[in-house]
mmCIF file of C-alpha atoms and ligand atoms in Angstrom:
data_model
loop_
_atom_site.group_PDB
_atom_site.id
_atom_site.type_symbol
_atom_site.label_atom_id
_atom_site.label_comp_id
_atom_site.label_asym_id
_atom_site.label_seq_id
_atom_site.Cartn_x
_atom_site.Cartn_y
_atom_site.Cartn_z
ATOM 1 C CA MET T 1 -5.411 -10.730 -27.502
ATOM 2 C CA SER T 2 -7.651 -8.420 -25.531
ATOM 3 C CA ASN T 3 -6.628 -9.728 -22.135
ATOM 4 C CA SER T 4 -3.112 -8.516 -22.494
ATOM 5 C CA TYR T 5 -1.747 -6.089 -19.943
ATOM 6 C CA LYS T 6 1.396 -4.038 -19.673
ATOM 7 C CA LEU T 7 2.969 -4.390 -16.244
ATOM 8 C CA LEU T 8 5.851 -2.203 -15.182
ATOM 9 C CA VAL T 9 7.908 -3.834 -12.450
ATOM 10 C CA LEU T 10 10.064 -1.494 -10.371
ATOM 11 C CA PRO T 11 11.945 -3.677 -7.860
ATOM 12 C CA GLY T 12 13.861 -0.766 -6.310
ATOM 13 C CA ASP T 13 16.302 -1.306 -3.466
ATOM 14 C CA GLY T 14 17.138 -3.648 -0.597
ATOM 15 C CA ILE T 15 14.823 -6.647 -0.496
ATOM 16 C CA GLY T 16 12.739 -5.109 -3.310
ATOM 17 C CA PRO T 17 14.364 -7.137 -6.113
ATOM 18 C CA GLU T 18 14.203 -10.361 -4.089
ATOM 19 C CA VAL T 19 10.497 -10.148 -3.357
ATOM 20 C CA MET T 20 9.607 -8.858 -6.825
ATOM 21 C CA ASN T 21 11.187 -11.916 -8.440
ATOM 22 C CA GLU T 22 8.590 -13.984 -6.619
ATOM 23 C CA VAL T 23 5.804 -11.703 -7.810
ATOM 24 C CA VAL T 24 6.905 -12.148 -11.417
ATOM 25 C CA LYS T 25 6.837 -15.899 -10.862
ATOM 26 C CA ILE T 26 3.280 -15.682 -9.523
ATOM 27 C CA ALA T 27 2.261 -13.444 -12.435
ATOM 28 C CA LYS T 28 3.401 -16.165 -14.837
ATOM 29 C CA GLY T 29 1.287 -18.649 -12.869
ATOM 30 C CA ILE T 30 -1.738 -16.384 -13.169
ATOM 31 C CA GLU T 31 -1.151 -16.143 -16.932
ATOM 32 C CA GLU T 32 -1.493 -19.933 -17.149
ATOM 33 C CA ILE T 33 -4.667 -20.158 -15.115
ATOM 34 C CA GLY T 34 -6.322 -16.853 -15.903
ATOM 35 C CA GLY T 35 -6.000 -16.814 -19.686
ATOM 36 C CA VAL T 36 -4.286 -13.445 -19.640
ATOM 37 C CA GLN T 37 -0.998 -12.184 -20.864
ATOM 38 C CA PHE T 38 1.217 -9.879 -18.843
ATOM 39 C CA ASN T 39 3.832 -8.020 -20.785
ATOM 40 C CA ILE T 40 6.321 -7.360 -18.064
ATOM 41 C CA GLU T 41 8.915 -4.673 -18.328
ATOM 42 C CA LYS T 42 11.418 -3.956 -15.565
ATOM 43 C CA ASP T 43 13.024 -0.665 -14.687
ATOM 44 C CA ASP T 44 14.694 1.039 -11.752
ATOM 45 C CA ILE T 45 13.423 3.381 -9.071
ATOM 46 C CA GLY T 46 14.941 4.791 -5.878
ATOM 47 C CA GLY T 47 18.595 4.212 -5.120
ATOM 48 C CA ALA T 48 18.942 1.722 -7.966
ATOM 49 C CA ALA T 49 17.685 4.386 -10.378
ATOM 50 C CA TYR T 50 20.037 6.939 -8.896
ATOM 51 C CA ASP T 51 22.962 4.592 -9.482
ATOM 52 C CA ARG T 52 21.910 3.988 -13.075
ATOM 53 C CA TYR T 53 20.377 7.283 -14.201
ATOM 54 C CA GLY T 54 21.555 9.799 -11.595
ATOM 55 C CA THR T 55 17.978 10.416 -10.446
ATOM 56 C CA PRO T 56 15.611 8.355 -8.253
ATOM 57 C CA LEU T 57 12.973 8.415 -11.013
ATOM 58 C CA SER T 58 13.966 9.103 -14.604
ATOM 59 C CA GLU T 59 11.661 10.789 -17.112
ATOM 60 C CA GLU T 60 11.760 7.646 -19.278
ATOM 61 C CA THR T 61 10.689 5.461 -16.378
ATOM 62 C CA LEU T 62 7.902 7.886 -15.525
ATOM 63 C CA GLU T 63 6.741 7.776 -19.159
ATOM 64 C CA LYS T 64 6.709 3.971 -19.063
ATOM 65 C CA ALA T 65 4.731 4.125 -15.813
ATOM 66 C CA LYS T 66 2.142 6.375 -17.421
ATOM 67 C CA ASN T 67 1.788 3.937 -20.305
ATOM 68 C CA SER T 68 1.389 0.794 -18.199
ATOM 69 C CA HIS T 69 -1.824 -0.850 -17.085
ATOM 70 C CA ALA T 70 -0.353 -1.248 -13.628
ATOM 71 C CA ILE T 71 2.909 -0.756 -11.768
ATOM 72 C CA LEU T 72 4.346 -3.238 -9.298
ATOM 73 C CA LEU T 73 6.887 -1.745 -6.955
ATOM 74 C CA GLY T 74 9.257 -3.352 -4.436
ATOM 75 C CA ALA T 75 10.802 -0.893 -2.006
ATOM 76 C CA VAL T 76 13.151 2.071 -2.012
ATOM 77 C CA GLY T 77 15.887 3.348 0.262
ATOM 78 C CA GLY T 78 19.082 2.288 1.967
ATOM 79 C CA GLU T 79 22.118 3.518 3.807
ATOM 80 C CA LYS T 80 24.138 3.794 0.628
ATOM 81 C CA TRP T 81 22.119 6.830 -0.440
ATOM 82 C CA ASP T 82 21.756 8.463 2.989
ATOM 83 C CA ASN T 83 24.127 11.291 2.229
ATOM 84 C CA LEU T 84 22.638 12.338 -1.082
ATOM 85 C CA ASP T 85 20.999 15.693 -1.489
ATOM 86 C CA PHE T 86 17.397 15.479 -0.215
ATOM 87 C CA SER T 87 15.969 15.870 -3.738
ATOM 88 C CA LEU T 88 17.955 12.860 -4.982
ATOM 89 C CA LYS T 89 17.120 10.462 -2.164
ATOM 90 C CA PRO T 90 15.476 7.159 -3.119
ATOM 91 C CA GLU T 91 12.210 8.088 -1.343
ATOM 92 C CA GLN T 92 11.787 11.046 -3.702
ATOM 93 C CA GLY T 93 11.376 8.608 -6.596
ATOM 94 C CA LEU T 94 8.475 6.957 -4.857
ATOM 95 C CA LEU T 95 6.846 10.230 -3.817
ATOM 96 C CA ARG T 96 7.215 11.594 -7.344
ATOM 97 C CA ILE T 97 5.661 8.611 -9.090
ATOM 98 C CA ARG T 98 2.697 8.759 -6.682
ATOM 99 C CA LYS T 99 2.271 12.473 -7.306
ATOM 100 C CA GLU T 100 2.830 12.475 -11.087
ATOM 101 C CA LEU T 101 0.315 9.666 -11.600
ATOM 102 C CA ASP T 102 -2.060 11.313 -9.124
ATOM 103 C CA LEU T 103 -2.445 8.098 -7.126
ATOM 104 C CA PHE T 104 -4.392 9.753 -4.351
ATOM 105 C CA ALA T 105 -6.000 6.742 -2.695
ATOM 106 C CA ASN T 106 -3.743 4.299 -0.910
ATOM 107 C CA LEU T 107 -5.539 1.160 0.232
ATOM 108 C CA ARG T 108 -3.802 -0.722 3.002
ATOM 109 C CA PRO T 109 -5.773 -3.731 4.196
ATOM 110 C CA ALA T 110 -4.750 -5.212 7.528
ATOM 111 C CA LEU T 111 -6.036 -8.725 7.597
ATOM 112 C CA CYS T 112 -5.059 -11.300 10.151
ATOM 113 C CA PHE T 113 -4.818 -14.718 8.551
ATOM 114 C CA LYS T 114 -5.946 -17.556 10.826
ATOM 115 C CA SER T 115 -2.520 -19.104 10.942
ATOM 116 C CA MET T 116 -0.940 -15.799 11.909
ATOM 117 C CA VAL T 117 -2.951 -15.140 15.050
ATOM 118 C CA GLU T 118 -0.093 -16.321 17.251
ATOM 119 C CA SER T 119 2.480 -14.139 15.473
ATOM 120 C CA SER T 120 0.755 -10.929 16.457
ATOM 121 C CA SER T 121 2.120 -8.972 19.377
ATOM 122 C CA LEU T 122 -1.461 -8.649 20.626
ATOM 123 C CA LYS T 123 -3.531 -11.349 22.302
ATOM 124 C CA ALA T 124 -5.025 -13.842 19.869
ATOM 125 C CA GLU T 125 -8.632 -12.939 20.680
ATOM 126 C CA LEU T 126 -7.975 -9.302 19.796
ATOM 127 C CA VAL T 127 -6.701 -10.010 16.293
ATOM 128 C CA SER T 128 -8.349 -13.251 15.243
ATOM 129 C CA GLY T 129 -10.628 -12.435 12.295
ATOM 130 C CA LEU T 130 -9.262 -8.902 12.029
ATOM 131 C CA ASP T 131 -10.111 -7.232 8.711
ATOM 132 C CA ILE T 132 -9.450 -3.495 8.490
ATOM 133 C CA MET T 133 -9.027 -1.368 5.395
ATOM 134 C CA ILE T 134 -6.981 1.785 5.861
ATOM 135 C CA VAL T 135 -7.491 4.354 3.138
ATOM 136 C CA ARG T 136 -4.596 6.779 3.239
ATOM 137 C CA GLU T 137 -4.642 10.003 1.205
ATOM 138 C CA LEU T 138 -1.406 9.778 -0.766
ATOM 139 C CA THR T 139 -0.742 12.861 -2.868
ATOM 140 C CA GLY T 140 -1.427 15.760 -0.526
ATOM 141 C CA GLY T 141 -0.956 16.948 3.017
ATOM 142 C CA ILE T 142 2.341 17.570 4.709
ATOM 143 C CA TYR T 143 4.231 15.301 2.311
ATOM 144 C CA PHE T 144 3.771 17.805 -0.500
ATOM 145 C CA GLY T 145 2.552 21.051 1.091
ATOM 146 C CA GLU T 146 4.295 24.388 0.456
ATOM 147 C CA PRO T 147 6.095 26.263 1.882
ATOM 148 C CA ARG T 148 8.667 23.730 2.924
ATOM 149 C CA GLY T 149 12.390 23.720 3.515
ATOM 150 C CA ILE T 150 15.091 24.640 5.972
ATOM 151 C CA GLN T 151 15.633 28.362 6.396
ATOM 152 C CA GLU T 152 18.727 30.041 7.753
ATOM 153 C CA GLN T 153 17.735 32.678 10.256
ATOM 154 C CA GLY T 154 20.863 34.762 9.876
ATOM 155 C CA ASP T 155 21.779 34.363 13.545
ATOM 156 C CA GLY T 156 23.198 30.895 13.080
ATOM 157 C CA SER T 157 19.924 29.192 13.877
ATOM 158 C CA ARG T 158 17.674 27.473 11.350
ATOM 159 C CA VAL T 159 13.978 26.680 10.985
ATOM 160 C CA GLY T 160 12.607 23.528 9.379
ATOM 161 C CA ILE T 161 9.221 24.007 7.721
ATOM 162 C CA ASN T 162 6.592 21.694 6.310
ATOM 163 C CA THR T 163 3.018 22.575 5.572
ATOM 164 C CA GLN T 164 -0.076 20.489 6.113
ATOM 165 C CA SER T 165 -2.610 21.625 3.569
ATOM 166 C CA TYR T 166 -5.690 20.009 2.042
ATOM 167 C CA ASN T 167 -8.335 21.408 -0.250
ATOM 168 C CA THR T 168 -11.969 20.429 -0.618
ATOM 169 C CA GLU T 169 -11.590 18.132 -3.611
ATOM 170 C CA GLU T 170 -8.535 16.328 -2.259
ATOM 171 C CA ILE T 171 -10.522 15.358 0.809
ATOM 172 C CA ARG T 172 -13.779 14.581 -0.973
ATOM 173 C CA ARG T 173 -12.292 12.252 -3.558
ATOM 174 C CA VAL T 174 -10.491 10.069 -1.039
ATOM 175 C CA ALA T 175 -13.541 10.072 1.231
ATOM 176 C CA ARG T 176 -15.623 8.732 -1.681
ATOM 177 C CA ILE T 177 -13.198 5.838 -2.149
ATOM 178 C CA ALA T 178 -13.486 5.007 1.560
ATOM 179 C CA PHE T 179 -17.296 5.079 1.499
ATOM 180 C CA GLU T 180 -17.432 2.982 -1.680
ATOM 181 C CA LEU T 181 -15.148 0.364 -0.158
ATOM 182 C CA ALA T 182 -17.097 0.334 3.101
ATOM 183 C CA SER T 183 -20.362 -0.216 1.259
ATOM 184 C CA LYS T 184 -18.936 -3.503 -0.044
ATOM 185 C CA ARG T 185 -17.627 -4.500 3.396
ATOM 186 C CA ASP T 186 -19.083 -3.876 6.842
ATOM 187 C CA ASN T 187 -20.455 -0.474 5.833
ATOM 188 C CA ARG T 188 -18.588 1.579 8.432
ATOM 189 C CA VAL T 189 -16.065 4.399 7.965
ATOM 190 C CA THR T 190 -13.968 6.012 10.690
ATOM 191 C CA SER T 191 -12.412 9.290 9.582
ATOM 192 C CA CYS T 192 -9.283 10.322 11.490
ATOM 193 C CA GLU T 193 -7.724 13.758 11.853
ATOM 194 C CA LYS T 194 -6.644 16.188 14.555
ATOM 195 C CA SER T 195 -9.440 18.743 14.276
ATOM 196 C CA ASN T 196 -8.824 19.620 17.914
ATOM 197 C CA VAL T 197 -5.528 21.281 16.979
ATOM 198 C CA MET T 198 -5.360 21.661 13.178
ATOM 199 C CA GLU T 199 -7.494 23.722 10.799
ATOM 200 C CA SER T 200 -6.728 21.215 8.047
ATOM 201 C CA GLY T 201 -8.267 18.654 10.388
ATOM 202 C CA ILE T 202 -11.408 20.762 10.795
ATOM 203 C CA LEU T 203 -11.751 20.991 7.031
ATOM 204 C CA TRP T 204 -11.104 17.256 6.717
ATOM 205 C CA ARG T 205 -13.931 16.465 9.137
ATOM 206 C CA GLU T 206 -16.344 18.898 7.461
ATOM 207 C CA GLU T 207 -15.664 17.648 3.944
ATOM 208 C CA VAL T 208 -15.907 13.981 4.867
ATOM 209 C CA THR T 209 -19.199 14.789 6.592
ATOM 210 C CA HIS T 210 -20.368 16.644 3.471
ATOM 211 C CA VAL T 211 -19.643 13.674 1.177
ATOM 212 C CA HIS T 212 -21.359 11.374 3.641
ATOM 213 C CA LYS T 213 -24.474 13.520 3.908
ATOM 214 C CA ASN T 214 -24.818 14.041 0.160
ATOM 215 C CA GLU T 215 -23.698 10.729 -1.287
ATOM 216 C CA PHE T 216 -23.297 7.939 1.249
ATOM 217 C CA GLN T 217 -25.879 8.293 3.999
ATOM 218 C CA SER T 218 -26.368 4.548 4.137
ATOM 219 C CA VAL T 219 -22.772 4.067 5.319
ATOM 220 C CA GLN T 220 -22.122 4.569 9.021
ATOM 221 C CA LEU T 221 -19.617 7.377 9.590
ATOM 222 C CA SER T 222 -17.750 8.221 12.757
ATOM 223 C CA HIS T 223 -14.903 10.632 13.444
ATOM 224 C CA MET T 224 -11.913 10.021 15.657
ATOM 225 C CA TYR T 225 -8.808 11.977 16.557
ATOM 226 C CA ALA T 226 -5.795 10.304 15.032
ATOM 227 C CA ASP T 227 -4.009 9.847 18.349
ATOM 228 C CA ASN T 228 -7.065 8.134 19.779
ATOM 229 C CA CYS T 229 -7.197 5.949 16.671
ATOM 230 C CA ALA T 230 -3.591 4.882 17.296
ATOM 231 C CA MET T 231 -4.585 3.864 20.811
ATOM 232 C CA GLN T 232 -7.834 2.142 19.744
ATOM 233 C CA LEU T 233 -5.927 0.123 17.142
ATOM 234 C CA VAL T 234 -4.032 -1.688 19.866
ATOM 235 C CA ARG T 235 -6.862 -1.639 22.418
ATOM 236 C CA ASN T 236 -9.595 -3.114 20.248
ATOM 237 C CA PRO T 237 -8.671 -3.221 16.553
ATOM 238 C CA LYS T 238 -11.761 -5.151 15.501
ATOM 239 C CA GLN T 239 -13.973 -2.119 16.158
ATOM 240 C CA PHE T 240 -12.792 -0.728 12.789
ATOM 241 C CA ASP T 241 -13.965 -1.489 9.278
ATOM 242 C CA VAL T 242 -12.619 1.255 6.969
ATOM 243 C CA ILE T 243 -10.369 4.020 8.306
ATOM 244 C CA VAL T 244 -9.852 7.073 6.105
ATOM 245 C CA THR T 245 -7.135 9.520 6.981
ATOM 246 C CA ASP T 246 -4.518 11.895 5.618
ATOM 247 C CA ASN T 247 -1.100 11.134 4.194
ATOM 248 C CA LEU T 248 0.987 11.373 7.368
ATOM 249 C CA PHE T 249 -1.481 9.868 9.836
ATOM 250 C CA GLY T 250 -2.139 7.121 7.293
ATOM 251 C CA ASP T 251 1.561 6.374 7.032
ATOM 252 C CA ILE T 252 1.835 5.921 10.778
ATOM 253 C CA LEU T 253 -1.471 4.189 11.474
ATOM 254 C CA SER T 254 -0.909 1.677 8.672
ATOM 255 C CA ASP T 255 2.454 0.611 10.078
ATOM 256 C CA GLU T 256 0.754 0.131 13.414
ATOM 257 C CA ALA T 257 -2.105 -1.839 11.868
ATOM 258 C CA ALA T 258 0.386 -3.947 9.935
ATOM 259 C CA MET T 259 1.966 -5.217 13.089
ATOM 260 C CA LEU T 260 -1.426 -6.407 14.356
ATOM 261 C CA THR T 261 -1.446 -8.898 11.510
ATOM 262 C CA GLY T 262 1.736 -10.543 12.704
ATOM 263 C CA SER T 263 4.386 -8.972 10.530
ATOM 264 C CA LEU T 264 4.994 -5.936 8.412
ATOM 265 C CA GLY T 265 6.030 -8.512 5.836
ATOM 266 C CA MET T 266 2.369 -9.377 5.272
ATOM 267 C CA LEU T 267 0.802 -6.048 4.415
ATOM 268 C CA PRO T 268 0.044 -5.173 0.779
ATOM 269 C CA SER T 269 -1.127 -1.894 -0.665
ATOM 270 C CA ALA T 270 -2.792 -0.455 -3.732
ATOM 271 C CA SER T 271 -2.420 3.164 -4.802
ATOM 272 C CA LEU T 272 -5.204 4.225 -7.106
ATOM 273 C CA GLY T 273 -5.924 7.238 -9.275
ATOM 274 C CA ALA T 274 -9.280 8.465 -10.529
ATOM 275 C CA VAL T 275 -11.243 6.469 -13.098
ATOM 276 C CA ASP T 276 -10.883 8.162 -16.508
ATOM 277 C CA SER T 277 -13.327 8.437 -19.409
ATOM 278 C CA LYS T 278 -12.210 5.034 -20.707
ATOM 279 C CA ASN T 279 -13.036 3.471 -17.353
ATOM 280 C CA PHE T 280 -9.329 3.047 -16.663
ATOM 281 C CA ARG T 281 -7.519 4.057 -13.509
ATOM 282 C CA LYS T 282 -3.807 4.422 -12.975
ATOM 283 C CA SER T 283 -2.551 2.140 -10.253
ATOM 284 C CA LEU T 284 0.546 1.110 -8.385
ATOM 285 C CA TYR T 285 0.915 -1.835 -6.038
ATOM 286 C CA GLU T 286 3.561 -2.136 -3.376
ATOM 287 C CA PRO T 287 4.184 -3.826 -0.049
ATOM 288 C CA VAL T 288 3.899 -1.550 2.978
ATOM 289 C CA HIS T 289 7.260 -2.735 4.300
ATOM 290 C CA GLY T 290 10.389 -0.906 3.258
ATOM 291 C CA SER T 291 13.669 -2.036 1.732
ATOM 292 C CA ALA T 292 14.782 -3.773 4.984
ATOM 293 C CA PRO T 293 18.534 -3.295 4.428
ATOM 294 C CA ASP T 294 19.322 -5.444 7.473
ATOM 295 C CA ILE T 295 18.119 -8.602 5.741
ATOM 296 C CA SER T 296 18.621 -7.652 2.118
ATOM 297 C CA GLY T 297 20.675 -10.049 0.003
ATOM 298 C CA LYS T 298 20.150 -12.912 2.447
ATOM 299 C CA GLY T 299 17.274 -14.506 0.589
ATOM 300 C CA ILE T 300 15.095 -14.598 3.694
ATOM 301 C CA ALA T 301 12.724 -11.685 3.040
ATOM 302 C CA ASN T 302 9.026 -12.445 3.159
ATOM 303 C CA PRO T 303 7.560 -12.049 -0.345
ATOM 304 C CA ILE T 304 3.952 -12.279 0.882
ATOM 305 C CA ALA T 305 3.214 -8.537 1.120
ATOM 306 C CA SER T 306 4.314 -8.138 -2.502
ATOM 307 C CA ILE T 307 2.388 -11.190 -3.633
ATOM 308 C CA LEU T 308 -0.736 -9.963 -1.852
ATOM 309 C CA SER T 309 -0.184 -6.579 -3.513
ATOM 310 C CA PHE T 310 -0.300 -8.381 -6.826
ATOM 311 C CA ALA T 311 -3.551 -10.022 -5.709
ATOM 312 C CA MET T 312 -4.888 -6.494 -5.167
ATOM 313 C CA CYS T 313 -3.689 -5.605 -8.664
ATOM 314 C CA LEU T 314 -5.655 -8.491 -10.157
ATOM 315 C CA LYS T 315 -8.760 -7.252 -8.389
ATOM 316 C CA TYR T 316 -8.545 -3.487 -8.689
ATOM 317 C CA SER T 317 -6.818 -3.136 -12.069
ATOM 318 C CA PHE T 318 -7.928 -6.167 -14.073
ATOM 319 C CA ASN T 319 -11.243 -7.157 -12.468
ATOM 320 C CA MET T 320 -9.850 -10.654 -11.975
ATOM 321 C CA ASP T 321 -11.609 -11.166 -8.652
ATOM 322 C CA LYS T 322 -11.608 -14.935 -8.961
ATOM 323 C CA GLU T 323 -7.864 -15.174 -9.535
ATOM 324 C CA SER T 324 -7.253 -12.593 -6.835
ATOM 325 C CA ASP T 325 -9.274 -14.605 -4.306
ATOM 326 C CA LEU T 326 -7.486 -17.760 -5.376
ATOM 327 C CA LEU T 327 -4.117 -16.144 -4.810
ATOM 328 C CA ASN T 328 -5.150 -14.844 -1.368
ATOM 329 C CA LYS T 329 -6.426 -18.284 -0.482
ATOM 330 C CA SER T 330 -3.198 -19.896 -1.652
ATOM 331 C CA VAL T 331 -1.158 -17.640 0.623
ATOM 332 C CA ASN T 332 -3.455 -18.508 3.507
ATOM 333 C CA ASP T 333 -3.194 -22.230 2.754
ATOM 334 C CA VAL T 334 0.605 -22.144 2.657
ATOM 335 C CA LEU T 335 0.734 -20.306 5.988
ATOM 336 C CA SER T 336 -1.794 -22.719 7.485
ATOM 337 C CA SER T 337 0.397 -25.666 6.607
ATOM 338 C CA GLY T 338 2.978 -24.139 8.906
ATOM 339 C CA PHE T 339 5.295 -22.688 6.308
ATOM 340 C CA LYS T 340 6.673 -19.345 7.416
ATOM 341 C CA THR T 341 9.481 -16.989 6.601
ATOM 342 C CA ALA T 342 11.894 -15.905 9.326
ATOM 343 C CA ASP T 343 9.988 -12.696 10.158
ATOM 344 C CA LEU T 344 6.872 -14.684 11.053
ATOM 345 C CA MET T 345 8.517 -16.338 14.011
ATOM 346 C CA GLY T 346 7.352 -19.780 13.016
ATOM 347 C CA ASP T 347 8.973 -23.101 13.742
ATOM 348 C CA ASN T 348 12.558 -22.429 12.689
ATOM 349 C CA ASN T 349 12.869 -25.829 11.090
ATOM 350 C CA LYS T 350 10.152 -24.970 8.676
ATOM 351 C CA ASN T 351 11.318 -21.455 7.820
ATOM 352 C CA LEU T 352 11.356 -20.931 4.089
ATOM 353 C CA SER T 353 13.591 -18.721 2.021
ATOM 354 C CA THR T 354 12.087 -16.013 -0.171
ATOM 355 C CA VAL T 355 12.294 -18.244 -3.244
ATOM 356 C CA GLU T 356 10.868 -21.275 -1.431
ATOM 357 C CA MET T 357 7.916 -19.257 -0.161
ATOM 358 C CA GLY T 358 7.229 -18.039 -3.709
ATOM 359 C CA ASP T 359 7.409 -21.638 -4.980
ATOM 360 C CA GLN T 360 5.049 -22.919 -2.299
ATOM 361 C CA ILE T 361 2.490 -20.240 -3.074
ATOM 362 C CA LEU T 362 2.750 -20.901 -6.812
ATOM 363 C CA ASN T 363 2.268 -24.650 -6.300
ATOM 364 C CA GLN T 364 -0.679 -24.045 -4.035
ATOM 365 C CA LEU T 365 -2.159 -21.656 -6.593
ATOM 366 C CA ARG T 366 -1.949 -24.306 -9.290
ATOM 367 C CA ASN T 367 -3.496 -26.918 -6.984
ATOM 368 C CA ASN T 368 -6.290 -24.625 -5.889
ATOM 369 C CA PHE T 369 -7.053 -23.821 -9.510
ATOM 370 C CA LYS T 370 -7.453 -27.478 -10.367
ATOM 371 C CA LEU T 371 -9.839 -28.100 -7.452
HETATM 372 C C1 LIG W 401 5.315 4.120 2.914
HETATM 373 C C2 LIG W 401 6.727 4.568 3.121
HETATM 374 C C3 LIG W 401 6.959 5.844 2.326
HETATM 375 C C4 LIG W 401 6.044 6.925 2.873
HETATM 376 C C5 LIG W 401 8.414 6.335 2.281
HETATM 377 C C6 LIG W 401 9.374 5.253 1.870
HETATM 378 C C7 LIG W 401 8.551 7.543 1.401
HETATM 379 O O1 LIG W 401 6.989 4.729 4.467
HETATM 380 O O2 LIG W 401 4.921 3.891 1.757
HETATM 381 O O3 LIG W 401 4.588 3.979 3.889
HETATM 382 O O4 LIG W 401 6.366 7.601 3.861
HETATM 383 O O5 LIG W 401 4.976 7.104 2.292
HETATM 384 MN MN1 LIG W 402 5.373 4.118 5.799
#
């Protein structure tokens, strides 16, 4: 069967396994309606991988990841592993898989569903209809720059060092992704850096401008300092279409944007590599929220960010736009009928568990398919 895809599921830690169970359920539903077959393999990453293999990402798991059509990841991290050596911490598994697969473009859409307008901490009129795409550079910058470390000074004091560094191609390739996305949306890109204080920010601005001038003149480009962007996101978020920014600013700005949509439990993400000669691109999909240890094991985590991440997978990895739209619509429909999980501050009587939310979305998906 040609429409058969290898999916590697890495549930990870905390609420990761709980929400990923719901994604697997949805994937089975998509198999029924989409005429595809997903060969799903599960493995560990993060703390769970450390417990099993003694490393947050084993070589075997990495090999499997390289040989999959797409990777679906839950979350990593938790108190249990707080005292491990830095190189063994759960987060290192995630950073390594991003880096090894060269998943340089992290797409984080912040979309405010109609039914969620009241859950946002901002006034309804500011977020209603909100649709922003944050493109975060994911394999460079201060997350990976050298030199790094903690140096003893010999006098009892220490210095902690990290390096923000970007080269031409790292900036240009992520800028291209942002312009391409914008051209299919509202055709506007805002590039964010701190060129007022950082040389890497000056280079960022120049290279984004270069790509714009040479390849994407029809897209509207503006530049903004990242701190101003943080402020504008809460002042008037609807002014943005696509935001492109570096690894660290993107990490922070996407958490901020997530909250505009009502809950961090709603925000999906896609991490994409370059398209190869066979027209294939490596890809990993994960919710923006973390492992949420405070609610893990209680069965109340919101699976929507993970399910929407799978919707992104259908679109960006398998060109199943129709099924992807159907899944997005199903999530919206379920929320519109008043069903919420605890994080969405809905009517408590109607709060669903993780499993119930997955079931509702699956049912709705089946119904919407029949329509
Ligand atoms: C994210 C997370 C990760 C990051 C952590 C868990 C390493 O916060 O994906 O946003 O900082 O990139
Ligand atoms: Mn983050």
